[in-house]
Amino acid sequence: MTTRDRDYGDLLVLMALAGFTLWYLFDAIRVSSAVQNLLLILPLALIVLAIVLLELVMRLRKGTLLARPDAEPLRQTLPVVGLFAAYVMSLETLGFDVATVLFIAAFLVLKGERNWLLLGGYSVAFGFGVAFFFALMLPYPMHMLILQG
Amino acid sequence: MIDFTAVEQGLNLLFTDFSPWLVVVPGIIIGLIFGATPGLQISMAMAIFLPMTLYMDFVQAMLFLTAIFTGGSFGSGIPAILMNIPGTSSAIATAFDGYPMARQGRHNQALGIALASSVIGVLMGYMILFVMIQPLSLMVLRLGPAEMFAVILWGMTLIASLKGEQVLKGLIAGFVGLLVGTIGFNELGMARGTMGQTYLLDGVPVIPAMMGMFAASELFKLANKGFIVESEASRKVRISEIFAGFKMACRYPWVMIRGGLIGVFVGAVPGVGSSVSNLLSYVETQRRDPDPASFGKGNPKGVVASESANSTSEAGSMATLLALGIPGGGATAVMLAAFAMHNITGGPQFIRQQTDVVYAIIFANFAQVFLLVAVGLLFIPLLANIIKVPMRYLIPSVLVLAVMGSFGLTGNMTGPATVLIFAVVGWLFRHYGYSVPAMVIGMLLGAMAEKSLLHSHQISGGDITYLFERPVAMGIMVLMLVSLFGRPLIARLGRKRSVSTDASS
């Protein structure tokens, strides 16, 4: 296996799952070591850790520990994931109305839409329309920048 | 088993006056819209429209609410098929094969199958309810927490081992999901895994997490595609194909009957309901099929199994509500509120004293089935046009719906943040071959599993031999072991036998 064929992502995901399990187990023990508190968490965490170990051993034996999966590389989707993350994080600042319009417009530009009229029209109509609908339907206040006024 | 005088009185209640029927079609439409909109729940629709039932008499109110329930249980399958977003947790398994069917250009068929299975499921469920309401109520009382825990663990193991070649990864995903599902306060008031965040005290919001893992992560994967269905010719919405799908569902009567029975009995267990029954039915159908590998790749039987089970669950949960006064889930909890608004208490006495009303509700649901066919056939072509939308428009629109819907569920930024976190988790899971459904179901059932185990522990006083006094729980545990180790063991034995035969020859 050459360096280019290697993919550490799978191993990292496995380690992250084992890490989460260990952290959660210790957090539960920290809260209380009473049987009632650990009745499900302790055995389940131990089972998860045992399966992770088994998976590691099996992959080591097969020589597939760092094998690259047969799927589209993650970096091709990364801009979309980043854009979505930016959208969610901007909701409190830009409001559901403006953030949604900007997110849709940015996504369309990213994916090659060059009909500016359609792009602008759709982003504004859908973004404001959905934000307005949900604001109307939901019993909680939704942060808006323009529609609120 | 059937009180024929009450049957006659029930029919009189429904047909002496036309007014109870006026609310049925609006109810179905409301249910369809809420079910088909990701993030809007059937229980939310029922809660929003509950105040309207104050102006109705009890039978009319029940007809209205059950119509929303019926429309919603079918409606939730529509986005599951077209966008891989189960409108509610009861349509998770519908997406397993419905969405691959849509991607192959068989969306019309898949929608027709879902409609037929839902319709026949509701019909079958209420027929079973009609005959079994009294014995069923007695049976439900016998299921204790030990049996509940066994059912959850069995379902979980079956789901986690669905991906044949990656069983270990499936089990890791499922069990980590169960752990995530226990985050927050337990029954004893101890908060675990909250990292000091008050938002997590009630646990991880499961439906936003489900939206992130199922919908957003799948949409990330499709971001570089032009359309859901690549071939232009396959994107057409054809009523004839929807009808063909409708007929196709009838080719699998056993799948439907099995789904129906699972739906009624699991649906009758309080707190479990249609979220589990659709998965159990799916897994059982796959397990018994001669070609289990075809599931998850667009096998129509998968859609039939899921939709028939989640529709019959409605009747199951109604049985528990009517017979015991215990709601099986969110939707029946709202109905219980409607009971209270009309000064009616569900339970054995209600069944005994107002049997005519119970039968009237059941008969009205028979009629709702036919109305659902008509309304469903009108609405499907409208909703199915979604596949003609280019992905660059569909993806941001659906992501926005998921974000807004998740905000609607939590009432604060926890919902959208949960969608984002679990979208990334789901994206990595899909890429590296971990089972996304197993993790989601684990999260759904985690708290319930812990509660059932805790109650069993309290009842037994920590004595493990208590399990031996629970034959049903033991039976389910044995079934779980057989379904987990049975097939690999038989395969290994078969291989050994063929090796020894080769050696001797």
XYZ file of N, CA and C in Angstrom, chain B residues 131-353:
669
model
N -62.039 -6.924 16.159
C -62.230 -8.268 16.701
C -61.515 -8.430 18.049
N -60.352 -7.784 18.159
C -59.461 -8.124 19.272
C -59.393 -7.089 20.394
N -60.136 -6.019 20.300
C -59.903 -4.924 21.264
C -59.896 -5.399 22.717
N -60.834 -6.298 23.049
C -60.866 -6.708 24.452
C -59.712 -7.650 24.833
N -59.484 -8.762 24.064
C -58.333 -9.609 24.442
C -56.986 -8.881 24.350
N -56.858 -7.959 23.378
C -55.596 -7.231 23.191
C -55.266 -6.382 24.420
N -56.311 -5.774 24.970
C -56.064 -4.913 26.127
C -55.549 -5.723 27.313
N -56.028 -6.960 27.420
C -55.556 -7.816 28.515
C -54.103 -8.225 28.277
N -53.785 -8.484 26.997
C -52.432 -8.935 26.666
C -51.391 -7.851 26.954
N -51.739 -6.620 26.583
C -50.801 -5.512 26.771
C -50.418 -5.367 28.241
N -51.397 -5.654 29.109
C -51.135 -5.525 30.540
C -50.073 -6.510 31.031
N -49.917 -7.615 30.295
C -48.964 -8.635 30.734
C -47.524 -8.326 30.351
N -47.324 -7.376 29.419
C -45.962 -7.057 28.996
C -45.307 -6.152 30.019
N -44.243 -6.652 30.615
C -43.544 -5.856 31.617
C -42.299 -5.214 31.036
N -41.548 -4.489 31.877
C -40.331 -3.832 31.384
C -39.275 -4.804 30.860
N -39.235 -6.013 31.432
C -38.239 -6.983 30.965
C -38.510 -7.334 29.505
N -39.784 -7.516 29.164
C -40.154 -7.847 27.782
C -39.862 -6.659 26.857
N -40.143 -5.456 27.376
C -39.888 -4.247 26.581
C -38.394 -4.154 26.254
N -37.559 -4.399 27.272
C -36.110 -4.310 27.066
C -35.668 -5.366 26.056
N -36.226 -6.574 26.202
C -35.859 -7.649 25.280
C -36.246 -7.287 23.843
N -37.455 -6.711 23.667
C -37.904 -6.314 22.321
C -36.952 -5.261 21.749
N -36.578 -4.281 22.568
C -35.702 -3.202 22.102
C -34.344 -3.764 21.689
N -33.790 -4.623 22.555
C -32.453 -5.176 22.264
C -32.483 -6.042 21.009
N -33.566 -6.778 20.863
C -33.714 -7.656 19.692
C -33.780 -6.810 18.419
N -34.668 -5.821 18.457
C -34.809 -4.943 17.288
C -33.496 -4.275 16.945
N -32.816 -3.817 17.988
C -31.545 -3.106 17.812
C -30.496 -3.999 17.143
N -30.400 -5.229 17.659
C -29.406 -6.156 17.124
C -29.716 -6.506 15.674
N -31.005 -6.708 15.405
C -31.396 -7.048 14.031
C -31.035 -5.909 13.075
N -31.324 -4.698 13.497
C -31.074 -3.544 12.634
C -29.575 -3.336 12.435
N -28.825 -3.489 13.535
C -27.386 -3.267 13.449
C -26.720 -4.277 12.532
N -27.282 -5.493 12.472
C -26.638 -6.513 11.649
C -27.232 -6.574 10.241
N -28.000 -5.534 9.865
C -28.607 -5.523 8.520
C -27.569 -5.562 7.410
N -26.494 -4.775 7.571
C -25.461 -4.720 6.534
C -24.584 -5.959 6.676
N -24.924 -6.982 5.942
C -24.294 -8.279 6.086
C -22.784 -8.287 6.222
N -22.101 -7.526 5.316
C -20.640 -7.654 5.284
C -19.934 -6.804 6.341
N -20.678 -5.863 6.971
C -20.040 -4.987 7.959
C -20.788 -5.057 9.284
N -20.992 -6.292 9.770
C -21.801 -6.472 10.985
C -21.182 -5.739 12.178
N -19.849 -5.841 12.325
C -19.211 -5.220 13.490
C -19.427 -3.715 13.500
N -19.248 -3.106 12.317
C -19.455 -1.653 12.242
C -20.919 -1.299 12.540
N -21.841 -2.154 12.081
C -23.271 -1.947 12.341
C -23.552 -2.002 13.839
N -22.944 -2.999 14.508
C -23.165 -3.149 15.951
C -22.559 -1.966 16.717
N -21.362 -1.536 16.281
C -20.741 -0.373 16.958
C -21.673 0.837 16.831
N -22.141 1.084 15.595
C -23.011 2.241 15.355
C -24.276 2.141 16.211
N -24.900 0.961 16.236
C -26.145 0.769 16.980
C -25.950 0.972 18.473
N -24.898 0.367 19.018
C -24.680 0.457 20.469
C -24.222 1.862 20.877
N -23.398 2.509 20.037
C -23.024 3.900 20.347
C -24.294 4.758 20.305
N -25.183 4.467 19.354
C -26.465 5.175 19.279
C -27.255 5.000 20.565
N -27.289 3.763 21.086
C -28.003 3.521 22.357
C -27.399 4.362 23.477
N -26.049 4.441 23.501
C -25.386 5.249 24.533
C -25.770 6.723 24.379
N -25.726 7.215 23.134
C -26.093 8.630 22.891
C -27.533 8.862 23.357
N -28.379 7.858 23.124
C -29.789 7.974 23.518
C -29.991 8.091 25.022
N -28.968 7.716 25.819
C -29.129 7.801 27.285
C -28.551 9.103 27.852
N -27.976 9.941 26.985
C -27.418 11.225 27.454
C -28.534 12.056 28.102
N -28.156 12.765 29.161
C -29.146 13.613 29.858
C -29.607 12.950 31.143
N -30.713 13.479 31.693
C -31.231 12.941 32.948
C -31.734 11.513 32.769
N -31.412 10.651 33.749
C -32.067 9.347 33.749
C -33.256 9.427 34.713
N -33.904 8.298 34.914
C -35.109 8.295 35.764
C -34.803 8.696 37.208
N -33.527 8.533 37.616
C -33.175 8.847 38.995
C -32.705 10.280 39.144
N -32.770 11.038 38.062
C -32.407 12.453 38.124
C -30.916 12.699 38.000
N -30.150 11.717 37.493
C -28.707 11.922 37.298
C -28.453 12.317 35.851
N -27.707 13.423 35.663
C -27.448 13.895 34.286
C -26.073 13.432 33.827
N -26.052 12.660 32.743
C -24.795 12.149 32.216
C -24.510 12.735 30.838
N -23.227 12.952 30.567
C -22.783 13.329 29.223
C -23.300 14.658 28.716
N -23.664 15.567 29.612
C -24.239 16.834 29.149
C -23.180 17.913 28.911
N -21.963 17.686 29.378
C -20.857 18.647 29.267
C -21.273 20.007 29.861
N -22.152 19.969 30.817
C -22.591 21.198 31.475
C -23.597 22.008 30.668
N -24.058 21.473 29.542
C -25.011 22.196 28.703
C -26.442 21.894 29.166
N -27.170 22.949 29.503
C -28.537 22.715 29.968
C -29.414 22.149 28.839
N -29.044 22.494 27.576
C -29.827 22.012 26.428
C -29.852 20.485 26.361
N -28.791 19.851 26.907
C -28.695 18.396 26.788
C -29.317 17.654 27.974
N -29.870 18.399 28.938
C -30.417 17.722 30.115
C -31.550 16.774 29.743
N -32.326 17.144 28.717
C -33.419 16.266 28.264
C -32.938 15.261 27.233
N -31.653 15.214 27.010
C -31.093 14.280 26.026
C -30.844 14.946 24.683
N -30.198 14.192 23.792
C -29.953 14.704 22.442
C -31.297 14.728 21.715
N -31.675 15.856 21.109
C -32.965 15.859 20.383
C -32.909 14.873 19.216
N -33.675 13.805 19.351
C -33.496 12.683 18.420
C -33.957 13.000 16.999
N -35.066 13.705 16.862
C -35.569 13.926 15.502
C -34.638 14.854 14.709
N -34.144 15.959 15.283
C -33.129 16.721 14.549
C -31.884 15.881 14.219
N -31.481 15.027 15.167
C -30.322 14.166 14.903
C -30.620 13.235 13.723
N -31.849 12.730 13.718
C -32.289 11.840 12.638
C -32.294 12.587 11.301
N -32.740 13.845 11.333
C -32.749 14.648 10.098
C -31.326 14.848 9.593
N -30.422 15.111 10.515
C -29.025 15.310 10.127
C -28.423 14.058 9.542
N -28.643 12.944 10.240
C -27.981 11.705 9.798
C -28.598 11.129 8.530
N -29.913 11.192 8.449
C -30.557 10.609 7.267
C -30.534 11.564 6.083
N -31.035 12.772 6.328
C -31.278 13.673 5.205
C -30.044 14.454 4.809
N -29.524 15.255 5.742
C -28.440 16.163 5.376
C -27.218 15.396 4.882
N -26.864 14.305 5.586
C -25.657 13.576 5.167
C -25.852 12.963 3.778
N -27.063 12.503 3.480
C -27.335 11.934 2.148
C -27.274 13.043 1.096
N -27.782 14.204 1.460
C -27.757 15.318 0.508
C -26.322 15.762 0.227
N -25.462 15.725 1.235
C -24.045 16.050 1.008
C -23.475 15.095 -0.048
N -23.854 13.836 0.102
C -23.329 12.805 -0.813
C -23.810 13.063 -2.241
N -25.015 13.641 -2.354
C -25.600 13.855 -3.690
C -25.255 15.234 -4.261
N -24.454 15.991 -3.518
C -24.214 17.387 -3.909
C -23.630 17.519 -5.318
N -22.923 16.500 -5.765
C -22.303 16.623 -7.095
C -23.140 16.004 -8.212
N -24.361 15.581 -7.882
C -25.252 14.991 -8.897
C -26.181 16.068 -9.471
N -26.673 15.820 -10.693
C -27.569 16.778 -11.338
C -29.003 16.681 -10.830
N -29.502 15.430 -10.761
C -30.896 15.180 -10.348
C -30.934 13.949 -9.442
N -32.028 13.804 -8.656
C -32.189 12.577 -7.840
C -32.180 11.381 -8.768
N -32.959 11.494 -9.844
C -32.998 10.444 -10.861
C -32.224 10.972 -12.068
N -31.108 10.316 -12.384
C -30.229 10.852 -13.422
C -30.871 10.829 -14.820
N -31.606 9.735 -15.108
C -32.186 9.612 -16.449
C -33.436 10.495 -16.591
N -33.459 11.340 -17.622
C -34.568 12.280 -17.794
C -35.894 11.552 -18.037
N -35.803 10.451 -18.802
C -37.023 9.709 -19.136
C -37.693 9.140 -17.881
N -36.872 8.826 -16.860
C -37.424 8.206 -15.644
C -38.024 9.204 -14.691
N -37.884 10.509 -14.988
C -38.339 11.523 -14.036
C -39.825 11.838 -14.133
N -40.510 11.182 -15.077
C -41.923 11.528 -15.302
C -42.810 11.002 -14.175
N -43.836 11.781 -13.826
C -44.811 11.329 -12.843
C -45.988 10.736 -13.612
N -46.186 9.456 -13.451
C -47.254 8.796 -14.211
C -48.249 8.157 -13.253
N -49.504 8.587 -13.406
C -50.574 8.019 -12.567
C -50.665 6.512 -12.816
N -50.475 6.118 -14.098
C -50.606 4.689 -14.422
C -49.582 3.877 -13.631
N -48.375 4.429 -13.464
C -47.352 3.690 -12.712
C -47.654 3.681 -11.215
N -48.262 4.785 -10.741
C -48.655 4.817 -9.325
C -49.695 3.716 -9.085
N -50.633 3.585 -10.036
C -51.630 2.503 -9.951
C -50.952 1.136 -10.024
N -49.945 1.044 -10.929
C -49.221 -0.232 -11.066
C -48.545 -0.575 -9.740
N -47.974 0.441 -9.093
C -47.351 0.232 -7.785
C -48.390 -0.205 -6.769
N -49.567 0.418 -6.858
C -50.674 0.089 -5.964
C -51.009 -1.398 -6.085
N -51.057 -1.850 -7.385
C -51.392 -3.271 -7.611
C -50.232 -4.168 -7.177
N -48.991 -3.672 -7.420
C -47.811 -4.476 -7.106
C -47.764 -4.839 -5.613
N -48.174 -3.871 -4.772
C -48.157 -4.124 -3.320
C -49.021 -5.325 -2.968
N -50.111 -5.505 -3.745
C -51.034 -6.608 -3.436
C -50.430 -7.969 -3.798
N -49.299 -7.936 -4.512
C -48.651 -9.214 -4.848
C -47.919 -9.803 -3.643
N -47.777 -9.019 -2.594
C -47.038 -9.517 -1.437
C -47.953 -9.579 -0.212
N -49.014 -10.418 -0.289
C -49.966 -10.421 0.838
C -49.331 -10.851 2.153
N -48.370 -11.785 2.101
C -47.784 -12.277 3.354
C -46.922 -11.216 4.022
N -46.219 -10.463 3.164
C -45.397 -9.371 3.724
C -46.317 -8.388 4.431
N -47.461 -8.130 3.787
C -48.412 -7.179 4.345
C -49.035 -7.708 5.640
N -49.418 -8.983 5.620
C -50.047 -9.559 6.820
C -49.041 -9.577 7.979
N -47.787 -9.986 7.653
C -46.769 -10.018 8.712
C -46.568 -8.597 9.273
N -46.431 -7.637 8.339
C -46.243 -6.237 8.749
C -47.416 -5.770 9.600
N -48.632 -6.163 9.172
C -49.834 -5.765 9.884
C -49.858 -6.310 11.304
N -49.517 -7.601 11.435
C -49.545 -8.209 12.770
C -48.487 -7.585 13.670
N -47.275 -7.401 13.099
C -46.205 -6.752 13.893
C -46.668 -5.357 14.292
N -47.260 -4.650 13.322
C -47.712 -3.285 13.570
C -48.708 -3.202 14.699
N -49.717 -4.072 14.670
C -50.758 -4.014 15.700
C -50.183 -4.322 17.075
N -49.403 -5.399 17.154
C -48.951 -5.825 18.480
C -47.851 -4.910 19.035
N -46.909 -4.517 18.168
C -45.849 -3.607 18.650
C -46.452 -2.220 18.890
N -47.365 -1.838 18.009
C -48.007 -0.529 18.164
C -48.789 -0.426 19.469
N -49.267 -1.569 19.953
C -50.053 -1.555 21.189
C -49.183 -1.407 22.428
N -47.862 -1.620 22.276
C -46.976 -1.488 23.435
C -46.693 0.002 23.660
N -47.084 0.533 24.811
C -46.912 1.969 25.019
C -45.458 2.398 24.894
N -45.257 3.496 24.179
C -43.924 4.060 24.051
C -43.104 3.459 22.931
N -43.521 2.322 22.408
C -42.733 1.685 21.341
C -43.333 2.092 19.994
N -44.525 1.592 19.715
C -45.294 2.052 18.564
C -44.658 1.912 17.206
N -45.108 2.796 16.305
C -44.758 2.646 14.904
C -43.287 2.898 14.615
N -42.562 3.607 15.494
C -41.138 3.842 15.242
C -40.368 2.531 15.250
N -40.838 1.571 16.023
C -40.133 0.289 16.081
C -40.775 -0.704 15.122
N -42.109 -0.675 15.025
C -42.793 -1.712 14.242
C -42.355 -1.704 12.780
N -42.147 -0.519 12.178
C -41.753 -0.486 10.756
C -40.388 -1.138 10.575
N -39.502 -0.967 11.550
C -38.167 -1.546 11.444
C -38.199 -3.054 11.664
N -38.981 -3.477 12.681
C -39.072 -4.917 12.945
C -39.652 -5.644 11.736
N -40.705 -5.053 11.167
C -41.348 -5.674 10.020
C -40.370 -5.748 8.846
N -39.618 -4.669 8.637
C -38.641 -4.628 7.540
C -37.585 -5.723 7.725
N -37.050 -5.773 8.947
C -35.971 -6.727 9.216
C -36.482 -8.159 9.069
N -37.700 -8.422 9.576
C -38.259 -9.764 9.473
C -38.465 -10.152 8.005
N -38.957 -9.187 7.217
C -39.195 -9.468 5.798
C -37.878 -9.757 5.093
N -36.869 -8.972 5.410
C -35.564 -9.207 4.781
C -35.003 -10.557 5.205
N -35.145 -10.872 6.496
C -34.580 -12.115 7.022
C -35.219 -13.331 6.363
N -36.524 -13.238 6.092
C -37.229 -14.388 5.547
C -37.178 -14.456 4.027
N -36.676 -13.421 3.392
C -36.685 -13.378 1.936
C -35.587 -14.266 1.349
N -35.894 -14.925 0.213
C -34.831 -15.742 -0.403
C -33.652 -14.902 -0.920
N -33.883 -13.610 -1.145
C -32.795 -12.764 -1.643
C -32.606 -11.546 -0.715
N -32.092 -11.782 0.499
C -31.999 -10.659 1.459
C -31.059 -9.551 0.982
N -30.105 -9.904 0.113
C -29.132 -8.892 -0.334
C -29.774 -7.804 -1.187
N -30.977 -8.114 -1.760
C -31.628 -7.125 -2.629
C -32.292 -6.003 -1.816
N -32.395 -6.198 -0.489
C -33.012 -5.158 0.343
C -32.026 -4.003 0.538
N -32.587 -2.810 0.553
C -31.735 -1.617 0.670
C -31.292 -1.145 -0.701
N -31.680 -1.908 -1.736
C -31.288 -1.525 -3.092
C -32.505 -1.268 -3.968
N -33.672 -1.177 -3.356
C -34.878 -0.886 -4.133
C -35.811 -2.067 -4.251
N -35.873 -2.906 -3.208
C -36.806 -4.038 -3.216
C -38.185 -3.542 -2.750
N -39.229 -3.682 -3.615
C -40.556 -3.174 -3.224
C -41.075 -3.785 -1.935
N -40.652 -5.016 -1.628
C -41.142 -5.675 -0.406
C -40.739 -4.885 0.840
N -39.594 -4.189 0.753
C -39.152 -3.366 1.883
C -40.143 -2.258 2.176
N -40.650 -1.624 1.106
C -41.626 -0.530 1.280
C -42.932 -1.098 1.838
N -43.370 -2.248 1.284
C -44.616 -2.871 1.749
C -44.508 -3.196 3.238
N -43.374 -3.812 3.610
C -43.192 -4.238 5.008
C -43.278 -3.042 5.949
N -42.573 -1.971 5.596
C -42.526 -0.814 6.488
C -43.875 -0.105 6.574
N -44.470 0.167 5.413
C -45.704 0.960 5.396
C -46.884 0.207 5.998
N -46.937 -1.137 5.743
C -48.059 -1.877 6.318
C -47.928 -1.892 7.838
N -46.687 -1.992 8.342
C -46.514 -2.048 9.808
C -46.795 -0.702 10.451
N -46.288 0.394 9.848
C -46.510 1.669 10.538
C -47.980 2.105 10.481
N -48.691 1.665 9.439
C -50.112 2.031 9.370
C -50.950 1.223 10.358
N -50.614 -0.062 10.510
C -51.410 -0.870 11.455
C -51.087 -0.477 12.888
N -49.899 0.107 13.086
C -49.540 0.530 14.448
C -50.533 1.540 14.982
N -51.127 2.304 14.058
C -52.125 3.292 14.476
C -53.242 2.581 15.241
N -53.725 1.472 14.673
C -54.799 0.728 15.332
C -54.309 0.150 16.653
N -53.046 -0.333 16.671
C -52.484 -0.892 17.901
C -52.438 0.148 19.001
N -51.949 1.339 18.644
C -51.829 2.361 19.694
C -53.210 2.864 20.116
N -54.165 2.833 19.182
C -55.548 3.205 19.539
C -56.120 2.186 20.523
N -55.727 0.903 20.344
C -56.219 -0.137 21.253
C -55.775 0.167 22.673
N -54.485 0.518 22.830
C -53.968 0.805 24.169
C -54.650 2.041 24.739
N -54.860 3.019 23.869
C -55.487 4.262 24.333
C -56.922 4.014 24.789
N -57.660 3.295 23.942
C -59.070 3.068 24.262
C -59.228 2.112 25.442
N -58.414 1.033 25.423
C -58.618 -0.011 26.419
C -57.968 0.312 27.756
N -56.830 0.993 27.713
C -56.115 1.228 28.964
C -56.002 2.703 29.326
N -56.281 3.561 28.349
C -56.128 4.983 28.602
C -54.664 5.404 28.616
N -53.797 4.566 28.006
C -52.360 4.886 27.962
C -51.999 5.254 26.518
N -51.416 6.419 26.293
C -51.026 6.737 24.921
C -49.758 5.974 24.511
N -49.771 5.458 23.293
C -48.611 4.703 22.801
C -47.518 5.617 22.285
N -47.865 6.840 21.945
C -46.865 7.760 21.396
C -47.390 9.178 21.413
N -46.711 10.079 20.691
C -47.071 11.495 20.698
C -48.492 11.731 20.208
N -48.851 11.061 19.086
C -50.158 11.292 18.480
C -51.284 10.861 19.408
N -51.135 9.682 20.003
C -52.214 9.216 20.898
C -52.215 10.010 22.201
N -51.064 10.606 22.531
C -51.038 11.464 23.724
C -51.942 12.681 23.499
N -51.911 13.220 22.259
C -52.790 14.353 21.944
C -54.248 13.894 21.996
N -54.489 12.662 21.524
C -55.868 12.156 21.561
C -56.353 12.022 22.999
N -55.421 11.634 23.868
C -55.774 11.518 25.283
C -56.206 12.886 25.812
N -55.511 13.935 25.330
C -55.887 15.294 25.728
C -57.301 15.602 25.226
N -57.620 15.122 24.010
C -58.968 15.328 23.470
C -59.997 14.584 24.322
N -59.628 13.391 24.813
C -60.495 12.630 25.717
C -60.820 13.512 26.929
N -59.739 14.088 27.497
C -59.905 14.895 28.714
C -60.779 16.119 28.421
N -60.571 16.730 27.227
C -61.360 17.914 26.878
C -62.847 17.588 26.805
N -63.154 16.326 26.496
C -64.559 15.918 26.400
C -65.003 15.141 27.637
N -64.208 15.262 28.703
C -64.515 14.585 29.974
C -64.693 13.076 29.829
N -63.818 12.483 29.045
C -63.893 11.026 28.869
C -62.570 10.425 29.317
N -62.637 9.322 30.054
C -61.425 8.647 30.484
C -61.368 7.288 29.799
N -60.267 7.061 29.066
C -60.107 5.770 28.394
C -59.803 4.692 29.426
N -60.040 3.451 29.040
C -59.729 2.350 29.958
C -60.789 1.286 29.857
N -60.614 0.197 30.622
C -61.558 -0.923 30.529
C -63.018 -0.491 30.719
N -63.223 0.490 31.621
C -64.610 0.939 31.860
C -65.182 1.642 30.630
N -64.339 2.418 29.973
C -64.777 3.132 28.767
C -65.207 2.133 27.693
N -64.395 1.092 27.533
C -64.721 0.055 26.544
C -66.048 -0.612 26.881
N -66.241 -0.871 28.178
C -67.458 -1.589 28.593
C -68.697 -0.711 28.461
N -68.547 0.555 28.892
C -69.740 1.421 28.952
C -70.045 2.126 27.631
